Amino acid sequence: LPRVGVRDNFFALGGHSLLATQVVSRVREMLGVELSLRDMLESPTIADLAVAVVKARQVSPELSPPPLEPAPRDRALPLSFAQQRLWFLSQMDPTSPAYNIPNAMRVRGPLNAAALEQSLNAIVRRHEVLRSTFSAEAGQPVQLVAQTLVVPLPLVDLQFLPLEEREGVAIKMAADEAQRPFDLQTGPLLRANLLQLDAEDYVLLWSVHHIAADGWSMSIFMRELLTCYRAFTQGSAIETSPLPPLPIQYADYAVWQRGWLQGAALEAQLDYWREQLADVSALQLPTDYPRPAVATLKGTKYEFKIAPEVMESLRALGRREGATLFMTLLAAWQVLLSRYSGQDDIAVGTPIANRTRGETEDLIGCFINTIVLRTSLAEAATFREVIKRARAVCLGAYAHQDVPFEQVVDAVEPERDLSRHPIFQVMFALQAAPSKTLETAELSLSPLTFEYGISKFDLSLSLSETSVGLYGILEYSTDLFTAATIARLTEHFTVLLQSIAANHDHPLRTLPLLTEAEQRRLGEWNATAYDYPRAPLVHDLIAQQAARTPTATALVCGDERLSYAALERRTNQLAHHLCSLGIGPERRVAVCLDRSLDLVVALLAVLKAGGAYVPLDPATPAERLAFILADCQAEVIITQAALRSSL
């Protein structure tokens, strides 16, 4: 911006948590002061941040991380904590594609395929992690960096197909590529293909294993690919990279992380998570199918949109509460999960970039971490109260984001269950406004969406800010949910956001979820009022019928029949007996009978005696029957001899 005042609010100007992380990194580089992301979020103006800097200079540097510098290459290089977890998962199931990061980009224009391949390999030369493989030495995983590696970019010509079929084939090839596993020991961990649909219409496919990259890395990849492509198509030498040298490589970060996160520095962070996640319970969402004994990761996704006016209203609401849009949307997501599950203690996972140092901002690698945001909704009167709680939870988690999630799980020691992800089962993420289209002088690039059938969690909601509102993708486990259920859930979330935007001070429990169509349908289902004669009681009506047609059949059960006269005689006989036992108004009689003529006789007799009957299903377990009898305090039980033992 051309001018920023010392009292201007960072978040009001368009800042978000990722940019705040970069501010913290710049403060460290330029002022030599260690601030936390929490400091930035609580001091969103330059004036406030200056005060935070002064305070930070007075804090003991003992627990501050050391400088991030290049590590010697004279020994085996360790894995980062995140890489180590991915390596172990790969050992358990080497053929799983669950941790592939597949990408597809539509490229329109006069593409120079040779220059594109050269650009791809310029990135491979620049980032060691893309030339790395992983193996075990003395039982421990290490990463080995190849001095050279050439990743081919084969061209697959689809122009022989009918024009209307080419895009569909390209999408299927993208999905198939996403399912191909990587071999971490032999590599390479980056694959690419170029599909030609027409003379100036291509699809670039590339996949990388998560052990070598993350979502932030994919943005770096595309930025550097286009920078190199422009340079090489304009005559730059292939050996000369147009990109500035990197101060460190990912392996240097892994060495630094291992050296810092141990001892007092690690325990200080783990103590927070032990307290924050003590006795956390699994989220019990209603599902369409029984939960498998072992999670399979089968999944798909559902896309939806939230109107821009709702997004801006929620942003303004959060700003008034000192919260970011992420915190506000997280609070709403947790309210929805609470309403669905009936629980008021909701733990949600969220990815965090974990690039808190300037040296890592331009590195491809697996930096991303997962933090758990656990919010209690108990006794929250309004949504404003939930925002405040979610904000406090986020600030605490941000201040302790460095400890890897794998170590948090080990420290918390949750009850292990192969059917569920540990600690949390639902994810939430908010992305900054993505660039849907990238341009070069001659080319136009846009993402090509495709389905690759994986969901690591029960539900994973990802929202993106766009110029036309929020764009949502809800990944879900197809082992648990149907598409119709997920569509309904996203509709309920949309209604909830709309109602929060319009009525954020209304009591939390009154915020609606149902769509207008569902409300109408519910009204139709409940429109059961029917006028009928209320004066005569049902046993009186039967007595009147018996007087009119005594020989007519009143009851049929199998081969048995009972006339109205016989029914009246038997009910009167039993009713007199009940009266002699003290049954009358406000007295209860338990009726435990199989479906039979006797059952109808018993119910009518209780009514004639003036009492109330409590029906007992003979198939109910004896413990349950005993509880009902004790609870209703029935004075008499009508049953059959064969059922007496169950009572």
PDB file of C-alpha atoms in Angstrom, residues 19-30 33-41 49 356-358:
ATOM      1  CA  LEU A  19       1.183 -12.482   6.185  1.00  0.00           C
ATOM      2  CA  ALA A  20       1.424 -11.976   9.947  1.00  0.00           C
ATOM      3  CA  THR A  21       3.923 -14.848  10.065  1.00  0.00           C
ATOM      4  CA  GLN A  22       6.022 -13.047   7.458  1.00  0.00           C
ATOM      5  CA  VAL A  23       5.888  -9.818   9.485  1.00  0.00           C
ATOM      6  CA  VAL A  24       7.203 -11.712  12.516  1.00  0.00           C
ATOM      7  CA  SER A  25       9.989 -13.104  10.333  1.00  0.00           C
ATOM      8  CA  ARG A  26      10.915  -9.587   9.067  1.00  0.00           C
ATOM      9  CA  VAL A  27      10.996  -8.228  12.633  1.00  0.00           C
ATOM     10  CA  ARG A  28      13.424 -11.007  13.593  1.00  0.00           C
ATOM     11  CA  GLU A  29      15.668 -10.305  10.591  1.00  0.00           C
ATOM     12  CA  MET A  30      15.711  -6.507  10.861  1.00  0.00           C
ATOM     13  CA  VAL A  33      13.779  -9.554  18.207  1.00  0.00           C
ATOM     14  CA  GLU A  34      11.852 -12.815  18.649  1.00  0.00           C
ATOM     15  CA  LEU A  35       8.112 -12.126  18.450  1.00  0.00           C
ATOM     16  CA  SER A  36       5.397 -14.755  18.303  1.00  0.00           C
ATOM     17  CA  LEU A  37       2.453 -14.886  15.956  1.00  0.00           C
ATOM     18  CA  ARG A  38       0.316 -14.213  19.026  1.00  0.00           C
ATOM     19  CA  ASP A  39       2.173 -10.928  19.566  1.00  0.00           C
ATOM     20  CA  MET A  40       1.320  -9.916  16.027  1.00  0.00           C
ATOM     21  CA  LEU A  41      -2.342 -10.866  16.353  1.00  0.00           C
ATOM     22  CA  LEU A  49       3.785  -3.728  17.703  1.00  0.00           C
ATOM     23  CA  THR A 356       8.163 -18.749  10.766  1.00  0.00           C
ATOM     24  CA  ARG A 357      11.626 -17.871   9.495  1.00  0.00           C
ATOM     25  CA  GLY A 358      12.456 -15.819   6.422  1.00  0.00           C
TER      26      GLY A 358
END
